[in-house]
Amino acid sequence: MPFQKSDDKVIIQDGNENSVEVYFYGATVTSWITAGKERLFLSKNAILNGTKAIRGGIPLVFPQFGKAEDSDAPTAALPQHGFARNSKWEFLEGKDGDNEVTGIFGLSPSSVPTELYQKWPFPFKLLYTVTLRPQSLSTFISVKNEGSEAFDFHTLLHTYFSIPDISTLKIHNLANNVFIDKVANGARDTETREVITVNGEVDRVYEDVNAEAVLVQYGDGSGIRVKRIGVKDVVVWNQWEAKAAAMSDFGDDEYKEMICVELGNVSKYVHLAPGETWEGGQELSVI
Ligand SMILES: O=P(O)(O)OC[C@H]1O[C@H](O)[C@H](O)[C@@H](O)[C@@H]1O
C-alpha cells in the first residue's frame, strides 16, 4: 500500500526504501527517507499535536513570510509566516504512478482557524503536491485566487535539512546574489563566496537568485541538490547556539545537525488577479 493514512498524517512509500511522511497539520512534510536514510531534520522537541507549527521537515509559509514590514499591508495582522503551517489540510488524492508516488493536499479558507483567516479574508485555494521518486522529492504549491479582488502573497518551502555536522557543511551556487541580512538589521549586501560555510547565526534572504539549483553538501561530499522551479528567492537560516537555547521546541544542540535552505517568493509579494493561479516549488535530489 503506497498510502498509509492515519488520523494525523499519511505515509507515502514506493516499496523501495523510499518514503515521505506528511502531517495534515500544515501539510508539513516531516520525513523524507531515500535509500533507507533520513534527509530532513525534525526536532526531538517538535510539537506534533496541532497546537504549534511543526519545528522541522518542510513547513509551508503562506501568505506572509516573517512579519509584514509595512503596517498597512493586508497581511500585517497575521502572525509570523502566515497561517498555512497552522491549518489542517485535506489529503485530496494519492496517485501511484510509474516510478513515482504522489500525494495532493488542499487548503481552503474553511479549514483555516477563524481567528487567523479573519485577519486576511481573501478567498483562495491552495494545492500542495508531494511527489516521491527513487532519488528525489518534489514539493509544489499552487495558489488560486477565488475572489473578485486581487491579493498579494508570499510563499516559501521552509525546508530543514538533516546534516551530519554544521562545521563541515558547504552551500554552493549562491555567489553574486544580493541578500538581505536579517542578522544585520536587514542590511543589503552581495554574496561573494563561491562556497558558504556556517559558523554562527545566519538568516539571509537571497533575492531573485541566478542559479537554477543550490547545493547543500556535507563533509563526505554527499548532499542534496535543491532546485528552484518557478520560485525566485532562497533563505538560509541557522539560529545557532543562543537562539536555539531560547526556543522551547528545539533542542539546545540541534543547531549543529540542521540547516534551513528555503525556496520561495518572499522578497516581493506575488500579485494574483481574480481567477488566476500561481505555481511554484522545488525538487530535492540526492547527490
Ligand atoms: O520560528 P519560526 O517562526 O518558525 O521562524 C523560523 C525562521 O524562519 C525563517 O528562516 C526566517 O528567515 C527566520 O528569521 C526565522 O527565525
PDB file of C-alpha atoms and ligand atoms in Angstrom:
ATOM      1  CA  MET A   1       0.000   0.000   0.000  1.00  0.00           C
ATOM      2  CA  PRO A   2       1.749   3.243  -1.043  1.00  0.00           C
ATOM      3  CA  PHE A   3      -0.527   5.420   1.173  1.00  0.00           C
ATOM      4  CA  GLN A   4      -0.826   4.677   4.879  1.00  0.00           C
ATOM      5  CA  LYS A   5      -3.289   7.140   6.300  1.00  0.00           C
ATOM      6  CA  SER A   6      -3.890   7.680   9.995  1.00  0.00           C
ATOM      7  CA  ASP A   7      -5.750  10.393  11.932  1.00  0.00           C
ATOM      8  CA  ASP A   8      -2.982  12.961  11.766  1.00  0.00           C
ATOM      9  CA  LYS A   9      -0.757  12.033   8.805  1.00  0.00           C
ATOM     10  CA  VAL A  10      -0.155   9.996   5.700  1.00  0.00           C
ATOM     11  CA  ILE A  11       2.986   8.000   4.941  1.00  0.00           C
ATOM     12  CA  ILE A  12       3.712   7.617   1.232  1.00  0.00           C
ATOM     13  CA  GLN A  13       6.004   4.726   0.254  1.00  0.00           C
ATOM     14  CA  ASP A  14       7.298   3.392  -3.027  1.00  0.00           C
ATOM     15  CA  GLY A  15       8.180  -0.093  -1.777  1.00  0.00           C
ATOM     16  CA  ASN A  16      11.908   0.527  -2.370  1.00  0.00           C
ATOM     17  CA  GLU A  17      13.106   2.003   0.930  1.00  0.00           C
ATOM     18  CA  ASN A  18      11.863   5.485  -0.078  1.00  0.00           C
ATOM     19  CA  SER A  19       9.129   7.227   1.860  1.00  0.00           C
ATOM     20  CA  VAL A  20       7.739  10.603   2.794  1.00  0.00           C
ATOM     21  CA  GLU A  21       5.565  11.450   5.807  1.00  0.00           C
ATOM     22  CA  VAL A  22       3.112  14.361   5.676  1.00  0.00           C
ATOM     23  CA  TYR A  23       1.171  15.687   8.676  1.00  0.00           C
ATOM     24  CA  PHE A  24      -2.223  17.140   7.784  1.00  0.00           C
ATOM     25  CA  TYR A  25      -1.410  19.954  10.201  1.00  0.00           C
ATOM     26  CA  GLY A  26       0.308  22.438   7.912  1.00  0.00           C
ATOM     27  CA  ALA A  27       0.677  19.740   5.203  1.00  0.00           C
ATOM     28  CA  THR A  28       4.089  19.579   6.836  1.00  0.00           C
ATOM     29  CA  VAL A  29       6.443  17.000   5.375  1.00  0.00           C
ATOM     30  CA  THR A  30       8.198  15.657   8.482  1.00  0.00           C
ATOM     31  CA  SER A  31      10.320  12.880   6.988  1.00  0.00           C
ATOM     32  CA  TRP A  32      11.853  12.030   3.638  1.00  0.00           C
ATOM     33  CA  ILE A  33      13.763   8.785   3.500  1.00  0.00           C
ATOM     34  CA  THR A  34      15.716   7.742   0.408  1.00  0.00           C
ATOM     35  CA  ALA A  35      17.714   4.543   0.244  1.00  0.00           C
ATOM     36  CA  GLY A  36      16.845   3.982   3.895  1.00  0.00           C
ATOM     37  CA  LYS A  37      18.357   7.326   5.015  1.00  0.00           C
ATOM     38  CA  GLU A  38      16.507  10.289   6.589  1.00  0.00           C
ATOM     39  CA  ARG A  39      17.193  13.526   4.705  1.00  0.00           C
ATOM     40  CA  LEU A  40      15.111  16.034   6.696  1.00  0.00           C
ATOM     41  CA  PHE A  41      15.600  17.373  10.185  1.00  0.00           C
ATOM     42  CA  LEU A  42      12.757  17.195  12.720  1.00  0.00           C
ATOM     43  CA  SER A  43      13.463  18.480  16.207  1.00  0.00           C
ATOM     44  CA  LYS A  44      13.192  15.972  19.036  1.00  0.00           C
ATOM     45  CA  ASN A  45      11.108  18.703  20.751  1.00  0.00           C
ATOM     46  CA  ALA A  46       8.811  19.365  17.780  1.00  0.00           C
ATOM     47  CA  ILE A  47       5.157  19.670  18.748  1.00  0.00           C
ATOM     48  CA  LEU A  48       3.104  17.367  16.544  1.00  0.00           C
ATOM     49  CA  ASN A  49      -0.355  17.738  18.086  1.00  0.00           C
ATOM     50  CA  GLY A  50      -1.519  20.705  16.021  1.00  0.00           C
ATOM     51  CA  THR A  51      -1.039  23.404  18.655  1.00  0.00           C
ATOM     52  CA  LYS A  52       2.133  24.950  17.159  1.00  0.00           C
ATOM     53  CA  ALA A  53       3.814  24.945  13.764  1.00  0.00           C
ATOM     54  CA  ILE A  54       5.984  21.839  13.422  1.00  0.00           C
ATOM     55  CA  ARG A  55       9.680  22.518  14.084  1.00  0.00           C
ATOM     56  CA  GLY A  56      11.351  20.737  11.220  1.00  0.00           C
ATOM     57  CA  GLY A  57      10.616  18.993   7.957  1.00  0.00           C
ATOM     58  CA  ILE A  58       9.072  21.355   5.402  1.00  0.00           C
ATOM     59  CA  PRO A  59       6.633  23.846   6.972  1.00  0.00           C
ATOM     60  CA  LEU A  60       4.771  25.953   4.394  1.00  0.00           C
ATOM     61  CA  VAL A  61       4.798  29.719   4.597  1.00  0.00           C
ATOM     62  CA  PHE A  62       1.701  31.488   3.194  1.00  0.00           C
ATOM     63  CA  PRO A  63       0.562  34.266   2.722  1.00  0.00           C
ATOM     64  CA  GLN A  64       3.246  36.212   4.676  1.00  0.00           C
ATOM     65  CA  PHE A  65       6.942  35.452   5.275  1.00  0.00           C
ATOM     66  CA  GLY A  66       8.087  36.665   8.679  1.00  0.00           C
ATOM     67  CA  LYS A  67       6.029  39.641   9.862  1.00  0.00           C
ATOM     68  CA  ALA A  68       4.907  42.210   7.308  1.00  0.00           C
ATOM     69  CA  GLU A  69       7.253  45.212   7.330  1.00  0.00           C
ATOM     70  CA  ASP A  70       4.552  47.607   6.211  1.00  0.00           C
ATOM     71  CA  SER A  71       1.866  48.014   8.865  1.00  0.00           C
ATOM     72  CA  ASP A  72      -0.631  48.895   6.107  1.00  0.00           C
ATOM     73  CA  ALA A  73      -0.035  45.652   4.194  1.00  0.00           C
ATOM     74  CA  PRO A  74      -3.148  43.435   4.067  1.00  0.00           C
ATOM     75  CA  THR A  75      -1.073  40.667   5.726  1.00  0.00           C
ATOM     76  CA  ALA A  76       0.108  42.934   8.578  1.00  0.00           C
ATOM     77  CA  ALA A  77      -2.184  41.447  11.226  1.00  0.00           C
ATOM     78  CA  LEU A  78      -1.092  37.857  10.545  1.00  0.00           C
ATOM     79  CA  PRO A  79       1.339  36.025  12.807  1.00  0.00           C
ATOM     80  CA  GLN A  80       4.890  35.249  11.624  1.00  0.00           C
ATOM     81  CA  HIS A  81       4.867  33.112   8.441  1.00  0.00           C
ATOM     82  CA  GLY A  82       1.098  33.355   7.946  1.00  0.00           C
ATOM     83  CA  PHE A  83      -1.431  30.601   8.563  1.00  0.00           C
ATOM     84  CA  ALA A  84      -0.811  27.694   6.154  1.00  0.00           C
ATOM     85  CA  ARG A  85       1.514  25.970   8.619  1.00  0.00           C
ATOM     86  CA  ASN A  86      -1.117  26.291  11.372  1.00  0.00           C
ATOM     87  CA  SER A  87      -4.082  24.935   9.421  1.00  0.00           C
ATOM     88  CA  LYS A  88      -5.284  21.375   8.977  1.00  0.00           C
ATOM     89  CA  TRP A  89      -5.085  20.460   5.296  1.00  0.00           C
ATOM     90  CA  GLU A  90      -7.089  17.821   3.460  1.00  0.00           C
ATOM     91  CA  PHE A  91      -5.477  14.820   1.805  1.00  0.00           C
ATOM     92  CA  LEU A  92      -7.255  15.047  -1.544  1.00  0.00           C
ATOM     93  CA  GLU A  93      -5.679  12.344  -3.652  1.00  0.00           C
ATOM     94  CA  GLY A  94      -2.929   9.746  -3.861  1.00  0.00           C
ATOM     95  CA  LYS A  95      -1.526   8.652  -7.220  1.00  0.00           C
ATOM     96  CA  ASP A  96       0.639   5.596  -7.686  1.00  0.00           C
ATOM     97  CA  GLY A  97       2.469   6.123 -10.989  1.00  0.00           C
ATOM     98  CA  ASP A  98       5.392   4.647 -12.895  1.00  0.00           C
ATOM     99  CA  ASN A  99       8.451   5.138 -10.701  1.00  0.00           C
ATOM    100  CA  GLU A 100       6.729   7.853  -8.623  1.00  0.00           C
ATOM    101  CA  VAL A 101       4.102   8.208  -5.924  1.00  0.00           C
ATOM    102  CA  THR A 102       2.227  11.485  -5.383  1.00  0.00           C
ATOM    103  CA  GLY A 103       0.085  12.903  -2.619  1.00  0.00           C
ATOM    104  CA  ILE A 104      -2.052  16.015  -3.217  1.00  0.00           C
ATOM    105  CA  PHE A 105      -3.202  18.158  -0.297  1.00  0.00           C
ATOM    106  CA  GLY A 106      -5.608  21.092  -0.291  1.00  0.00           C
ATOM    107  CA  LEU A 107      -6.358  24.096   1.883  1.00  0.00           C
ATOM    108  CA  SER A 108      -9.399  26.372   1.631  1.00  0.00           C
ATOM    109  CA  PRO A 109     -10.471  29.227   3.915  1.00  0.00           C
ATOM    110  CA  SER A 110     -12.968  26.986   5.749  1.00  0.00           C
ATOM    111  CA  SER A 111     -10.033  24.952   7.144  1.00  0.00           C
ATOM    112  CA  VAL A 112      -8.013  27.945   8.340  1.00  0.00           C
ATOM    113  CA  PRO A 113      -8.565  28.780  12.042  1.00  0.00           C
ATOM    114  CA  THR A 114     -11.209  31.539  12.033  1.00  0.00           C
ATOM    115  CA  GLU A 115      -9.173  33.957  14.140  1.00  0.00           C
ATOM    116  CA  LEU A 116      -6.365  33.752  11.551  1.00  0.00           C
ATOM    117  CA  TYR A 117      -8.476  33.869   8.394  1.00  0.00           C
ATOM    118  CA  GLN A 118     -10.346  36.960   9.556  1.00  0.00           C
ATOM    119  CA  LYS A 119      -7.017  38.795   9.584  1.00  0.00           C
ATOM    120  CA  TRP A 120      -6.592  38.129   5.826  1.00  0.00           C
ATOM    121  CA  PRO A 121     -10.056  37.308   4.470  1.00  0.00           C
ATOM    122  CA  PHE A 122      -9.331  36.666   0.776  1.00  0.00           C
ATOM    123  CA  PRO A 123     -10.944  33.673  -0.965  1.00  0.00           C
ATOM    124  CA  PHE A 124      -8.186  31.285  -2.112  1.00  0.00           C
ATOM    125  CA  LYS A 125      -7.443  27.653  -2.810  1.00  0.00           C
ATOM    126  CA  LEU A 126      -4.037  26.097  -2.126  1.00  0.00           C
ATOM    127  CA  LEU A 127      -2.926  22.776  -3.540  1.00  0.00           C
ATOM    128  CA  TYR A 128       0.255  21.098  -2.380  1.00  0.00           C
ATOM    129  CA  THR A 129       1.672  18.274  -4.478  1.00  0.00           C
ATOM    130  CA  VAL A 130       4.308  15.988  -2.972  1.00  0.00           C
ATOM    131  CA  THR A 131       5.981  13.544  -5.372  1.00  0.00           C
ATOM    132  CA  LEU A 132       8.360  10.829  -4.269  1.00  0.00           C
ATOM    133  CA  ARG A 133      10.769   9.333  -6.790  1.00  0.00           C
ATOM    134  CA  PRO A 134      13.685   6.950  -6.107  1.00  0.00           C
ATOM    135  CA  GLN A 135      16.295   9.727  -5.753  1.00  0.00           C
ATOM    136  CA  SER A 136      14.173  12.822  -5.291  1.00  0.00           C
ATOM    137  CA  LEU A 137      11.273  14.585  -3.626  1.00  0.00           C
ATOM    138  CA  SER A 138       9.312  17.341  -5.344  1.00  0.00           C
ATOM    139  CA  THR A 139       7.040  19.694  -3.470  1.00  0.00           C
ATOM    140  CA  PHE A 140       4.861  22.179  -5.360  1.00  0.00           C
ATOM    141  CA  ILE A 141       2.382  24.789  -4.263  1.00  0.00           C
ATOM    142  CA  SER A 142      -0.374  26.241  -6.361  1.00  0.00           C
ATOM    143  CA  VAL A 143      -2.305  29.279  -5.225  1.00  0.00           C
ATOM    144  CA  LYS A 144      -5.619  30.209  -6.821  1.00  0.00           C
ATOM    145  CA  ASN A 145      -7.400  33.496  -6.241  1.00  0.00           C
ATOM    146  CA  GLU A 146     -11.049  32.513  -5.920  1.00  0.00           C
ATOM    147  CA  GLY A 147     -12.263  36.002  -5.077  1.00  0.00           C
ATOM    148  CA  SER A 148     -13.227  39.095  -7.035  1.00  0.00           C
ATOM    149  CA  GLU A 149     -10.289  41.286  -5.997  1.00  0.00           C
ATOM    150  CA  ALA A 150      -6.536  40.795  -6.419  1.00  0.00           C
ATOM    151  CA  PHE A 151      -4.386  39.786  -3.459  1.00  0.00           C
ATOM    152  CA  ASP A 152      -0.640  39.768  -2.691  1.00  0.00           C
ATOM    153  CA  PHE A 153       1.134  36.868  -1.024  1.00  0.00           C
ATOM    154  CA  HIS A 154       4.473  35.358  -0.089  1.00  0.00           C
ATOM    155  CA  THR A 155       5.055  31.645  -0.088  1.00  0.00           C
ATOM    156  CA  LEU A 156       8.027  29.540   0.946  1.00  0.00           C
ATOM    157  CA  LEU A 157       9.035  25.914   1.422  1.00  0.00           C
ATOM    158  CA  HIS A 158      10.827  26.204   4.761  1.00  0.00           C
ATOM    159  CA  THR A 159      12.956  23.057   4.404  1.00  0.00           C
ATOM    160  CA  TYR A 160      15.043  21.842   7.354  1.00  0.00           C
ATOM    161  CA  PHE A 161      17.804  19.510   6.121  1.00  0.00           C
ATOM    162  CA  SER A 162      19.326  16.936   8.410  1.00  0.00           C
ATOM    163  CA  ILE A 163      23.099  17.318   8.225  1.00  0.00           C
ATOM    164  CA  PRO A 164      25.866  15.298   9.886  1.00  0.00           C
ATOM    165  CA  ASP A 165      27.792  18.318  11.213  1.00  0.00           C
ATOM    166  CA  ILE A 166      27.355  22.069  10.658  1.00  0.00           C
ATOM    167  CA  SER A 167      31.153  22.551  10.818  1.00  0.00           C
ATOM    168  CA  THR A 168      31.662  20.605   7.568  1.00  0.00           C
ATOM    169  CA  LEU A 169      28.621  21.956   5.699  1.00  0.00           C
ATOM    170  CA  LYS A 170      29.098  23.714   2.360  1.00  0.00           C
ATOM    171  CA  ILE A 171      26.425  25.576   0.419  1.00  0.00           C
ATOM    172  CA  HIS A 172      27.180  26.175  -3.252  1.00  0.00           C
ATOM    173  CA  ASN A 173      25.710  28.353  -6.030  1.00  0.00           C
ATOM    174  CA  LEU A 174      24.650  31.483  -4.170  1.00  0.00           C
ATOM    175  CA  ALA A 175      27.606  33.667  -5.245  1.00  0.00           C
ATOM    176  CA  ASN A 176      26.868  37.042  -6.865  1.00  0.00           C
ATOM    177  CA  ASN A 177      23.339  37.316  -5.479  1.00  0.00           C
ATOM    178  CA  VAL A 178      22.054  40.234  -3.458  1.00  0.00           C
ATOM    179  CA  PHE A 179      20.884  39.248   0.009  1.00  0.00           C
ATOM    180  CA  ILE A 180      19.081  40.842   2.934  1.00  0.00           C
ATOM    181  CA  ASP A 181      20.928  40.049   6.144  1.00  0.00           C
ATOM    182  CA  LYS A 182      18.298  39.683   8.874  1.00  0.00           C
ATOM    183  CA  VAL A 183      21.050  39.238  11.483  1.00  0.00           C
ATOM    184  CA  ALA A 184      22.406  42.699  10.499  1.00  0.00           C
ATOM    185  CA  ASN A 185      19.047  44.523  10.788  1.00  0.00           C
ATOM    186  CA  GLY A 186      18.113  43.899   7.181  1.00  0.00           C
ATOM    187  CA  ALA A 187      21.291  45.299   5.601  1.00  0.00           C
ATOM    188  CA  ARG A 188      21.657  44.509   1.890  1.00  0.00           C
ATOM    189  CA  ASP A 189      24.878  43.072   0.514  1.00  0.00           C
ATOM    190  CA  THR A 190      26.118  40.875  -2.313  1.00  0.00           C
ATOM    191  CA  GLU A 191      27.353  37.350  -1.709  1.00  0.00           C
ATOM    192  CA  THR A 192      30.967  36.996  -2.806  1.00  0.00           C
ATOM    193  CA  ARG A 193      31.634  33.459  -1.599  1.00  0.00           C
ATOM    194  CA  GLU A 194      31.503  30.550  -4.024  1.00  0.00           C
ATOM    195  CA  VAL A 195      31.212  28.214  -1.056  1.00  0.00           C
ATOM    196  CA  ILE A 196      29.234  29.275   2.008  1.00  0.00           C
ATOM    197  CA  THR A 197      30.145  27.799   5.367  1.00  0.00           C
ATOM    198  CA  VAL A 198      28.227  28.403   8.594  1.00  0.00           C
ATOM    199  CA  ASN A 199      29.953  29.133  11.896  1.00  0.00           C
ATOM    200  CA  GLY A 200      27.471  31.432  13.600  1.00  0.00           C
ATOM    201  CA  GLU A 201      23.898  32.639  13.336  1.00  0.00           C
ATOM    202  CA  VAL A 202      22.789  33.077   9.730  1.00  0.00           C
ATOM    203  CA  ASP A 203      19.456  34.433   8.479  1.00  0.00           C
ATOM    204  CA  ARG A 204      19.709  35.668   4.894  1.00  0.00           C
ATOM    205  CA  VAL A 205      17.220  36.174   2.116  1.00  0.00           C
ATOM    206  CA  TYR A 206      18.964  35.816  -1.261  1.00  0.00           C
ATOM    207  CA  GLU A 207      16.828  37.673  -3.769  1.00  0.00           C
ATOM    208  CA  ASP A 208      15.952  36.551  -7.254  1.00  0.00           C
ATOM    209  CA  VAL A 209      18.841  34.097  -7.354  1.00  0.00           C
ATOM    210  CA  ASN A 210      20.658  33.338 -10.579  1.00  0.00           C
ATOM    211  CA  ALA A 211      21.440  29.613 -10.244  1.00  0.00           C
ATOM    212  CA  GLU A 212      18.822  27.017 -11.035  1.00  0.00           C
ATOM    213  CA  ALA A 213      19.836  24.928  -8.024  1.00  0.00           C
ATOM    214  CA  VAL A 214      21.595  25.355  -4.687  1.00  0.00           C
ATOM    215  CA  LEU A 215      23.789  22.501  -3.483  1.00  0.00           C
ATOM    216  CA  VAL A 216      23.772  21.560   0.188  1.00  0.00           C
ATOM    217  CA  GLN A 217      26.882  19.450   0.643  1.00  0.00           C
ATOM    218  CA  TYR A 218      28.095  17.500   3.668  1.00  0.00           C
ATOM    219  CA  GLY A 219      31.672  16.743   4.735  1.00  0.00           C
ATOM    220  CA  ASP A 220      31.758  13.406   2.893  1.00  0.00           C
ATOM    221  CA  GLY A 221      30.750  15.055  -0.407  1.00  0.00           C
ATOM    222  CA  SER A 222      27.161  13.773  -0.368  1.00  0.00           C
ATOM    223  CA  GLY A 223      24.208  16.092  -0.018  1.00  0.00           C
ATOM    224  CA  ILE A 224      21.085  17.442  -1.666  1.00  0.00           C
ATOM    225  CA  ARG A 225      20.539  19.467  -4.822  1.00  0.00           C
ATOM    226  CA  VAL A 226      17.773  21.978  -4.187  1.00  0.00           C
ATOM    227  CA  LYS A 227      16.279  23.012  -7.499  1.00  0.00           C
ATOM    228  CA  ARG A 228      14.058  26.055  -7.945  1.00  0.00           C
ATOM    229  CA  ILE A 229      11.007  25.656 -10.107  1.00  0.00           C
ATOM    230  CA  GLY A 230       9.088  28.900 -10.634  1.00  0.00           C
ATOM    231  CA  VAL A 231      10.323  30.453  -7.364  1.00  0.00           C
ATOM    232  CA  LYS A 232      12.914  33.202  -7.036  1.00  0.00           C
ATOM    233  CA  ASP A 233      14.346  33.582  -3.547  1.00  0.00           C
ATOM    234  CA  VAL A 234      16.458  31.393  -1.259  1.00  0.00           C
ATOM    235  CA  VAL A 235      16.568  31.827   2.525  1.00  0.00           C
ATOM    236  CA  VAL A 236      19.449  30.339   4.511  1.00  0.00           C
ATOM    237  CA  TRP A 237      18.832  30.027   8.241  1.00  0.00           C
ATOM    238  CA  ASN A 238      20.595  28.553  11.246  1.00  0.00           C
ATOM    239  CA  GLN A 239      19.694  30.103  14.589  1.00  0.00           C
ATOM    240  CA  TRP A 240      22.937  28.979  16.277  1.00  0.00           C
ATOM    241  CA  GLU A 241      23.511  28.385  19.977  1.00  0.00           C
ATOM    242  CA  ALA A 242      21.881  31.260  21.880  1.00  0.00           C
ATOM    243  CA  LYS A 243      18.679  31.381  19.830  1.00  0.00           C
ATOM    244  CA  ALA A 244      18.448  27.575  19.867  1.00  0.00           C
ATOM    245  CA  ALA A 245      18.604  27.628  23.671  1.00  0.00           C
ATOM    246  CA  ALA A 246      15.756  30.152  23.751  1.00  0.00           C
ATOM    247  CA  MET A 247      13.420  28.022  21.577  1.00  0.00           C
ATOM    248  CA  SER A 248      11.085  25.737  23.512  1.00  0.00           C
ATOM    249  CA  ASP A 249      10.520  23.349  20.608  1.00  0.00           C
ATOM    250  CA  PHE A 250      14.166  22.904  19.614  1.00  0.00           C
ATOM    251  CA  GLY A 251      16.973  21.001  21.360  1.00  0.00           C
ATOM    252  CA  ASP A 252      19.881  23.108  22.632  1.00  0.00           C
ATOM    253  CA  ASP A 253      22.486  21.333  20.478  1.00  0.00           C
ATOM    254  CA  GLU A 254      20.341  20.574  17.463  1.00  0.00           C
ATOM    255  CA  TYR A 255      21.564  23.611  15.532  1.00  0.00           C
ATOM    256  CA  LYS A 256      24.667  21.529  14.743  1.00  0.00           C
ATOM    257  CA  GLU A 257      22.544  18.952  12.916  1.00  0.00           C
ATOM    258  CA  MET A 258      20.421  21.113  10.659  1.00  0.00           C
ATOM    259  CA  ILE A 259      20.394  23.845   8.053  1.00  0.00           C
ATOM    260  CA  CYS A 260      17.358  25.520   6.564  1.00  0.00           C
ATOM    261  CA  VAL A 261      17.587  26.256   2.848  1.00  0.00           C
ATOM    262  CA  GLU A 262      14.191  27.627   1.936  1.00  0.00           C
ATOM    263  CA  LEU A 263      12.857  28.326  -1.542  1.00  0.00           C
ATOM    264  CA  GLY A 264      10.023  30.679  -2.297  1.00  0.00           C
ATOM    265  CA  ASN A 265       8.893  34.168  -3.233  1.00  0.00           C
ATOM    266  CA  VAL A 266       9.360  36.339  -0.170  1.00  0.00           C
ATOM    267  CA  SER A 267      11.381  39.418  -1.081  1.00  0.00           C
ATOM    268  CA  LYS A 268       8.465  40.732  -3.153  1.00  0.00           C
ATOM    269  CA  TYR A 269       4.800  39.847  -2.974  1.00  0.00           C
ATOM    270  CA  VAL A 270       3.262  37.822  -5.772  1.00  0.00           C
ATOM    271  CA  HIS A 271       0.272  39.762  -7.098  1.00  0.00           C
ATOM    272  CA  LEU A 272      -2.584  37.462  -8.056  1.00  0.00           C
ATOM    273  CA  ALA A 273      -5.575  38.720 -10.010  1.00  0.00           C
ATOM    274  CA  PRO A 274      -9.062  37.228  -9.516  1.00  0.00           C
ATOM    275  CA  GLY A 275      -9.361  33.776 -11.079  1.00  0.00           C
ATOM    276  CA  GLU A 276      -5.585  33.460 -11.630  1.00  0.00           C
ATOM    277  CA  THR A 277      -3.374  30.614 -10.407  1.00  0.00           C
ATOM    278  CA  TRP A 278       0.302  30.813  -9.445  1.00  0.00           C
ATOM    279  CA  GLU A 279       2.500  27.705  -9.201  1.00  0.00           C
ATOM    280  CA  GLY A 280       5.996  27.078  -7.890  1.00  0.00           C
ATOM    281  CA  GLY A 281       8.070  24.650  -5.923  1.00  0.00           C
ATOM    282  CA  GLN A 282      11.247  22.675  -5.532  1.00  0.00           C
ATOM    283  CA  GLU A 283      12.876  19.417  -6.453  1.00  0.00           C
ATOM    284  CA  LEU A 284      15.219  17.943  -3.878  1.00  0.00           C
ATOM    285  CA  SER A 285      17.562  15.293  -5.230  1.00  0.00           C
ATOM    286  CA  VAL A 286      20.293  13.250  -3.654  1.00  0.00           C
ATOM    287  CA  ILE A 287      23.871  13.939  -4.787  1.00  0.00           C
TER     288      ILE A 287
HETATM  289  O1  LIG B   1      10.448  30.311  14.477  1.00  0.00           O
HETATM  290  P1  LIG B   1       9.744  30.384  13.146  1.00  0.00           P
HETATM  291  O2  LIG B   1       8.538  31.284  13.167  1.00  0.00           O
HETATM  292  O3  LIG B   1       9.395  29.008  12.660  1.00  0.00           O
HETATM  293  O4  LIG B   1      10.757  31.002  12.118  1.00  0.00           O
HETATM  294  C1  LIG B   1      11.971  30.393  11.850  1.00  0.00           C
HETATM  295  C2  LIG B   1      12.810  31.221  10.884  1.00  0.00           C
HETATM  296  O5  LIG B   1      12.199  31.236   9.632  1.00  0.00           O
HETATM  297  C3  LIG B   1      12.943  31.863   8.570  1.00  0.00           C
HETATM  298  O6  LIG B   1      14.069  31.116   8.273  1.00  0.00           O
HETATM  299  C4  LIG B   1      13.309  33.284   8.918  1.00  0.00           C
HETATM  300  O7  LIG B   1      14.207  33.838   7.978  1.00  0.00           O
HETATM  301  C5  LIG B   1      13.886  33.360  10.301  1.00  0.00           C
HETATM  302  O8  LIG B   1      14.028  34.736  10.643  1.00  0.00           O
HETATM  303  C6  LIG B   1      13.017  32.662  11.316  1.00  0.00           C
HETATM  304  O9  LIG B   1      13.576  32.749  12.591  1.00  0.00           O
END
